[in-house]
mmCIF file of C-alpha atoms in Angstrom:
data_model
loop_
_atom_site.group_PDB
_atom_site.id
_atom_site.type_symbol
_atom_site.label_atom_id
_atom_site.label_comp_id
_atom_site.label_asym_id
_atom_site.label_seq_id
_atom_site.Cartn_x
_atom_site.Cartn_y
_atom_site.Cartn_z
ATOM 1 C CA MET N 1 67.120 88.591 21.587
ATOM 2 C CA THR N 2 68.913 88.606 18.230
ATOM 3 C CA ALA N 3 70.693 85.815 16.451
ATOM 4 C CA HIS N 4 74.006 87.678 16.541
ATOM 5 C CA THR N 5 75.210 88.639 19.991
ATOM 6 C CA SER N 6 78.374 90.641 20.575
ATOM 7 C CA LEU N 7 81.516 88.669 21.354
ATOM 8 C CA PRO N 8 81.836 90.041 24.926
ATOM 9 C CA ARG N 9 78.293 88.920 25.716
ATOM 10 C CA ARG N 10 78.910 85.521 24.170
ATOM 11 C CA ALA N 11 82.104 85.194 26.207
ATOM 12 C CA ALA N 12 80.184 86.101 29.354
ATOM 13 C CA ALA N 13 77.571 83.469 28.519
ATOM 14 C CA GLU N 14 80.280 80.830 28.059
ATOM 15 C CA LEU N 15 81.980 81.821 31.316
ATOM 16 C CA ILE N 16 78.786 81.867 33.385
ATOM 17 C CA GLY N 17 77.384 78.754 31.724
ATOM 18 C CA THR N 18 80.557 76.735 32.283
ATOM 19 C CA ALA N 19 80.799 77.970 35.860
ATOM 20 C CA GLY N 20 77.215 76.877 36.413
ATOM 21 C CA LEU N 21 77.960 73.461 34.957
ATOM 22 C CA LEU N 22 80.874 72.923 37.350
ATOM 23 C CA VAL N 23 78.767 74.072 40.300
ATOM 24 C CA VAL N 24 76.162 71.476 39.330
ATOM 25 C CA VAL N 25 78.643 68.641 38.752
ATOM 26 C CA ILE N 26 80.816 69.228 41.817
ATOM 27 C CA GLY N 27 78.044 70.459 44.090
ATOM 28 C CA SER N 28 75.811 67.476 43.395
ATOM 29 C CA GLY N 29 78.777 65.173 43.977
ATOM 30 C CA LEU N 30 79.538 66.759 47.328
ATOM 31 C CA LYS N 31 75.883 66.638 48.380
ATOM 32 C CA ALA N 32 75.531 63.012 47.308
ATOM 33 C CA ALA N 33 78.647 62.061 49.279
ATOM 34 C CA GLU N 34 77.228 63.798 52.340
ATOM 35 C CA LEU N 35 73.943 61.889 52.150
ATOM 36 C CA SER N 36 75.213 58.423 51.290
ATOM 37 C CA PRO N 37 78.421 56.501 52.006
ATOM 38 C CA ASP N 38 77.617 54.236 49.056
ATOM 39 C CA THR N 39 79.664 55.359 46.052
ATOM 40 C CA GLY N 40 77.210 53.808 43.614
ATOM 41 C CA VAL N 41 74.269 55.704 45.077
ATOM 42 C CA ALA N 42 76.301 58.899 45.069
ATOM 43 C CA LEU N 43 77.191 58.403 41.408
ATOM 44 C CA ILE N 44 73.567 57.799 40.465
ATOM 45 C CA ALA N 45 72.586 61.083 42.117
ATOM 46 C CA ASN N 46 75.548 62.930 40.616
ATOM 47 C CA SER N 47 74.925 61.716 37.056
ATOM 48 C CA PHE N 48 71.174 62.404 37.274
ATOM 49 C CA VAL N 49 71.587 65.945 38.590
ATOM 50 C CA SER N 50 74.465 66.704 36.223
ATOM 51 C CA ALA N 51 72.342 65.698 33.226
ATOM 52 C CA ILE N 52 69.394 67.832 34.319
ATOM 53 C CA GLY N 53 71.611 70.811 35.053
ATOM 54 C CA LEU N 54 73.463 70.470 31.756
ATOM 55 C CA GLY N 55 70.257 70.375 29.739
ATOM 56 C CA LEU N 56 68.914 73.477 31.480
ATOM 57 C CA ILE N 57 72.162 75.409 31.056
ATOM 58 C CA ILE N 58 72.355 74.546 27.358
ATOM 59 C CA THR N 59 68.742 75.619 26.843
ATOM 60 C CA LEU N 60 69.310 78.908 28.683
ATOM 61 C CA PHE N 61 72.630 79.948 27.154
ATOM 62 C CA GLY N 62 72.295 78.336 23.729
ATOM 63 C CA PRO N 63 70.554 81.350 22.163
ATOM 64 C CA LEU N 64 73.380 83.623 23.368
ATOM 65 C CA SER N 65 76.614 81.798 22.581
ATOM 66 C CA GLY N 66 75.620 78.362 21.347
ATOM 67 C CA ALA N 67 76.352 77.029 24.867
ATOM 68 C CA HIS N 68 79.505 75.193 23.905
ATOM 69 C CA LEU N 69 80.795 75.110 27.519
ATOM 70 C CA ASN N 70 83.606 72.928 26.199
ATOM 71 C CA PRO N 71 86.795 73.759 24.233
ATOM 72 C CA VAL N 72 86.526 70.560 22.190
ATOM 73 C CA VAL N 73 83.056 71.530 20.988
ATOM 74 C CA THR N 74 84.267 75.039 20.189
ATOM 75 C CA LEU N 75 87.182 73.639 18.182
ATOM 76 C CA THR N 76 84.851 71.394 16.195
ATOM 77 C CA PHE N 77 82.931 74.456 15.031
ATOM 78 C CA TRP N 78 86.192 76.171 14.136
ATOM 79 C CA TRP N 79 86.939 73.135 11.965
ATOM 80 C CA VAL N 80 83.467 73.276 10.388
ATOM 81 C CA ARG N 81 84.318 76.782 9.214
ATOM 82 C CA ARG N 82 87.700 75.696 7.845
ATOM 83 C CA ALA N 83 86.049 72.813 6.029
ATOM 84 C CA GLY N 84 83.791 75.159 4.080
ATOM 85 C CA GLY N 85 80.934 75.779 6.467
ATOM 86 C CA LYS N 86 80.465 78.703 8.784
ATOM 87 C CA GLY N 87 81.330 78.470 12.439
ATOM 88 C CA LEU N 88 83.772 80.335 14.644
ATOM 89 C CA GLY N 89 86.903 82.228 13.676
ATOM 90 C CA GLY N 90 90.247 81.862 15.414
ATOM 91 C CA ARG N 91 89.797 84.937 17.629
ATOM 92 C CA GLU N 92 86.379 83.778 18.732
ATOM 93 C CA VAL N 93 87.727 80.321 19.547
ATOM 94 C CA LEU N 94 90.444 81.826 21.749
ATOM 95 C CA VAL N 95 87.944 84.006 23.613
ATOM 96 C CA TYR N 96 85.540 81.097 24.078
ATOM 97 C CA VAL N 97 88.214 78.732 25.397
ATOM 98 C CA VAL N 98 89.595 81.292 27.862
ATOM 99 C CA ALA N 99 86.074 82.068 29.093
ATOM 100 C CA GLN N 100 85.203 78.383 29.456
ATOM 101 C CA THR N 101 88.377 77.590 31.390
ATOM 102 C CA ALA N 102 88.032 80.580 33.701
ATOM 103 C CA GLY N 103 84.381 79.724 34.273
ATOM 104 C CA ALA N 104 85.180 76.103 35.072
ATOM 105 C CA ILE N 105 87.774 77.069 37.680
ATOM 106 C CA GLY N 106 85.471 79.691 39.168
ATOM 107 C CA GLY N 107 82.568 77.250 39.328
ATOM 108 C CA ALA N 108 84.692 74.624 41.069
ATOM 109 C CA VAL N 109 85.917 77.124 43.673
ATOM 110 C CA LEU N 110 82.363 78.360 44.227
ATOM 111 C CA ALA N 111 81.022 74.830 44.715
ATOM 112 C CA GLU N 112 83.737 74.069 47.264
ATOM 113 C CA ALA N 113 83.018 77.293 49.170
ATOM 114 C CA MET N 114 79.264 76.646 49.097
ATOM 115 C CA PHE N 115 79.784 73.384 50.983
ATOM 116 C CA GLY N 116 82.085 74.929 53.580
ATOM 117 C CA ARG N 117 85.235 73.451 52.130
ATOM 118 C CA THR N 118 88.528 75.247 51.542
ATOM 119 C CA PRO N 119 88.314 76.801 48.064
ATOM 120 C CA GLY N 120 91.202 76.224 45.702
ATOM 121 C CA THR N 121 92.383 72.919 47.178
ATOM 122 C CA PHE N 122 93.725 70.703 44.419
ATOM 123 C CA ALA N 123 92.265 67.246 43.911
ATOM 124 C CA THR N 124 94.315 64.269 45.035
ATOM 125 C CA GLN N 125 92.434 61.609 43.066
ATOM 126 C CA ALA N 126 94.854 60.351 40.413
ATOM 127 C CA LEU N 127 93.188 58.932 37.329
ATOM 128 C CA ASP N 128 95.974 57.121 35.528
ATOM 129 C CA GLY N 129 96.045 54.185 33.170
ATOM 130 C CA GLY N 130 95.607 53.661 29.465
ATOM 131 C CA HIS N 131 92.122 52.198 29.897
ATOM 132 C CA LEU N 132 90.907 55.481 31.413
ATOM 133 C CA LEU N 133 92.332 57.456 28.505
ATOM 134 C CA VAL N 134 90.555 55.134 26.081
ATOM 135 C CA GLY N 135 87.367 55.881 28.012
ATOM 136 C CA GLU N 136 87.914 59.618 27.556
ATOM 137 C CA VAL N 137 88.522 59.237 23.832
ATOM 138 C CA ILE N 138 85.267 57.302 23.477
ATOM 139 C CA ALA N 139 83.306 59.666 25.728
ATOM 140 C CA THR N 140 84.415 62.775 23.832
ATOM 141 C CA ALA N 141 84.045 61.210 20.392
ATOM 142 C CA GLY N 142 80.486 60.207 21.236
ATOM 143 C CA LEU N 143 79.650 63.706 22.466
ATOM 144 C CA VAL N 144 80.939 65.311 19.262
ATOM 145 C CA LEU N 145 79.141 62.720 17.135
ATOM 146 C CA VAL N 146 75.843 63.435 18.903
ATOM 147 C CA ILE N 147 76.179 67.191 18.351
ATOM 148 C CA GLN N 148 77.455 67.048 14.784
ATOM 149 C CA GLY N 149 75.195 64.180 13.785
ATOM 150 C CA LEU N 150 72.044 65.944 14.923
ATOM 151 C CA GLY N 151 73.222 69.060 13.094
ATOM 152 C CA HIS N 152 73.726 67.084 9.892
ATOM 153 C CA ILE N 153 70.193 65.692 9.957
ATOM 154 C CA GLY N 154 68.561 68.965 10.951
ATOM 155 C CA ARG N 155 67.586 67.916 14.463
ATOM 156 C CA ASP N 156 69.323 70.749 16.325
ATOM 157 C CA ARG N 157 66.397 71.236 18.696
ATOM 158 C CA LEU N 158 67.028 67.796 20.146
ATOM 159 C CA VAL N 159 70.602 68.628 21.162
ATOM 160 C CA PRO N 160 69.919 69.866 24.747
ATOM 161 C CA ALA N 161 68.085 66.687 25.718
ATOM 162 C CA ALA N 162 70.335 64.432 23.634
ATOM 163 C CA VAL N 163 73.581 65.819 25.068
ATOM 164 C CA ALA N 164 72.244 65.658 28.623
ATOM 165 C CA ALA N 165 71.115 62.057 28.104
ATOM 166 C CA TYR N 166 74.402 61.093 26.492
ATOM 167 C CA ILE N 167 76.508 62.519 29.333
ATOM 168 C CA ALA N 168 74.331 60.799 31.948
ATOM 169 C CA ALA N 169 74.837 57.490 30.158
ATOM 170 C CA ALA N 170 78.538 58.013 29.417
ATOM 171 C CA ILE N 171 79.284 58.654 33.099
ATOM 172 C CA TRP N 172 78.308 55.025 33.575
ATOM 173 C CA PHE N 173 79.462 53.244 30.424
ATOM 174 C CA THR N 174 82.960 54.746 30.170
ATOM 175 C CA SER N 175 85.853 53.708 32.385
ATOM 176 C CA SER N 176 86.863 57.336 32.965
ATOM 177 C CA GLY N 177 83.467 58.608 34.084
ATOM 178 C CA SER N 178 83.160 60.805 30.980
ATOM 179 C CA PHE N 179 84.820 64.109 31.779
ATOM 180 C CA ALA N 180 84.804 64.792 27.993
ATOM 181 C CA ASN N 181 85.623 68.488 28.459
ATOM 182 C CA PRO N 182 89.128 70.007 28.829
ATOM 183 C CA ALA N 183 87.872 73.126 30.638
ATOM 184 C CA GLY N 184 85.666 71.062 32.940
ATOM 185 C CA THR N 185 88.544 68.686 33.631
ATOM 186 C CA ILE N 186 90.814 71.569 34.632
ATOM 187 C CA GLY N 187 88.061 72.974 36.841
ATOM 188 C CA ARG N 188 87.518 69.620 38.554
ATOM 189 C CA SER N 189 91.200 69.530 39.524
ATOM 190 C CA PHE N 190 90.268 72.303 42.002
ATOM 191 C CA SER N 191 87.925 69.985 43.923
ATOM 192 C CA ASP N 192 89.340 67.312 46.208
ATOM 193 C CA SER N 193 86.216 65.147 45.998
ATOM 194 C CA PHE N 194 85.097 62.033 44.164
ATOM 195 C CA THR N 195 84.291 64.228 41.142
ATOM 196 C CA GLY N 196 87.829 65.645 41.124
ATOM 197 C CA ILE N 197 90.972 64.758 39.218
ATOM 198 C CA SER N 198 94.542 65.438 40.312
ATOM 199 C CA PRO N 199 96.524 68.037 38.320
ATOM 200 C CA GLY N 200 99.019 65.344 37.374
ATOM 201 C CA SER N 201 96.316 63.471 35.469
ATOM 202 C CA LEU N 202 95.287 66.500 33.414
ATOM 203 C CA PRO N 203 97.699 66.200 30.449
ATOM 204 C CA GLY N 204 96.641 62.667 29.583
ATOM 205 C CA PHE N 205 92.925 63.411 29.940
ATOM 206 C CA VAL N 206 93.043 66.619 27.904
ATOM 207 C CA ALA N 207 95.051 64.917 25.151
ATOM 208 C CA ALA N 208 92.557 62.044 25.077
ATOM 209 C CA GLN N 209 89.659 64.497 24.857
ATOM 210 C CA LEU N 210 91.235 66.335 21.919
ATOM 211 C CA LEU N 211 91.832 63.016 20.172
ATOM 212 C CA GLY N 212 88.228 62.064 20.852
ATOM 213 C CA GLY N 213 87.060 65.319 19.297
ATOM 214 C CA ILE N 214 88.978 64.535 16.112
ATOM 215 C CA LEU N 215 87.555 61.019 16.065
ATOM 216 C CA GLY N 216 84.021 62.336 16.565
ATOM 217 C CA LEU N 217 84.397 64.762 13.658
ATOM 218 C CA ALA N 218 85.759 61.998 11.439
ATOM 219 C CA LEU N 219 82.874 59.694 12.332
ATOM 220 C CA ALA N 220 80.311 62.408 11.622
ATOM 221 C CA ALA N 221 81.892 63.143 8.242
ATOM 222 C CA PHE N 222 82.042 59.438 7.372
ATOM 223 C CA LEU N 223 78.450 58.732 8.389
ATOM 224 C CA TYR N 224 76.743 61.902 7.194
ATOM 225 C CA GLY N 225 79.137 63.424 4.673
ATOM 226 C CA THR N 226 80.443 66.972 4.607
ATOM 227 C CA ARG N 227 77.922 69.545 5.695
ATOM 228 C CA ALA N 228 76.853 71.828 2.896
ATOM 229 C CA LYS N 229 77.836 75.440 3.286
ATOM 230 C CA ASP N 230 74.271 76.631 3.539
ATOM 231 C CA ALA N 231 73.466 73.920 6.087
ATOM 232 C CA ALA N 232 76.385 74.732 8.350
ATOM 233 C CA ALA N 233 76.262 77.255 11.138
ATOM 234 C CA PRO N 234 76.412 80.855 9.888
ATOM 235 C CA GLU N 235 79.323 82.908 11.076
ATOM 236 C CA VAL N 236 78.598 84.790 14.279
ATOM 237 C CA THR N 237 79.002 88.528 13.865
ATOM 238 C CA ASP N 238 77.775 91.602 15.634
ATOM 239 C CA ALA N 239 75.381 92.458 12.812
ATOM 240 C CA ARG N 240 71.753 92.658 13.724
ATOM 241 C CA GLU N 241 69.574 90.105 11.956
ATOM 242 C CA PRO N 242 66.043 88.792 12.455
ATOM 243 C CA GLU N 243 65.453 86.605 15.462
ATOM 244 C CA PRO N 244 65.836 82.842 14.939
ATOM 245 C CA PRO N 245 63.153 80.403 16.045
ATOM 246 C CA ALA N 246 62.898 80.047 19.812
ATOM 247 C CA GLY N 247 65.747 78.026 21.237
ATOM 248 C CA VAL N 248 68.070 78.371 18.239
ATOM 249 C CA GLY N 249 71.507 79.744 19.047
ATOM 250 C CA PRO N 250 73.745 82.109 17.104
ATOM 251 C CA ASP N 251 75.421 79.342 15.152
ATOM 252 C CA ARG N 252 72.114 77.640 14.220
ATOM 253 C CA THR N 253 73.481 74.316 15.407
ATOM 254 C CA VAL N 254 72.925 75.346 19.002
ATOM 255 C CA TYR N 255 73.267 73.699 22.260
ATOM 256 C CA GLN N 256 76.701 72.195 22.171
ATOM 257 C CA ALA N 257 77.999 71.196 25.391
ATOM 258 C CA VAL N 258 79.913 69.511 27.801
ATOM 259 C CA GLY N 259 80.588 66.773 30.345
#
């Protein structure tokens, strides 16, 4: 495996990885609801399984695409490049975001079909209210701060476990349940379950997530300073270069993910 994978393969990794994440999140929620009528117990199971699945997916797909699995994370690495570092170009961002969104929808439909439910049924659970949007801003800002902060201090190898742990915690400490991922949020609108969100609630949640991404970047810059050019992620190209250390992705900041 080389450090620089072709864009089509990276897009495939983002699509499959995001689809897998939605299968884990929605599937574990459906299974938990089947086994227990207690919402609290179901949420414990769902958050635990989601964290494990997320960590494994990041570890598996990180060396291919960086395992962003999340448009907000992808956009933060576009900004890193604009700010003087090396991350993703505009074309790569577009391809990543399309792949992530398609994967999220596909994963949601697959999870519904796997449990014998009608695929493609929109969620009816409306998540409205300013307090929920505040929760999404905080959840997404924290996710970006974890990823960028660990990159700033050279602890990239901790990102899979750190992101998984953060999402598991944020599901509980945020009012919104920490969707923290525009593609994942869109995908979850295709599941009429307790992990779902109605299409009408999407604009507010996605806007809050984008705002949270900006806040997370600002916090990382304030706390750690601007990343030096040589410390930032190198631009991903199709050139063949020596293999990175095991577990390091193509952008050297690896393992960015989701919710």
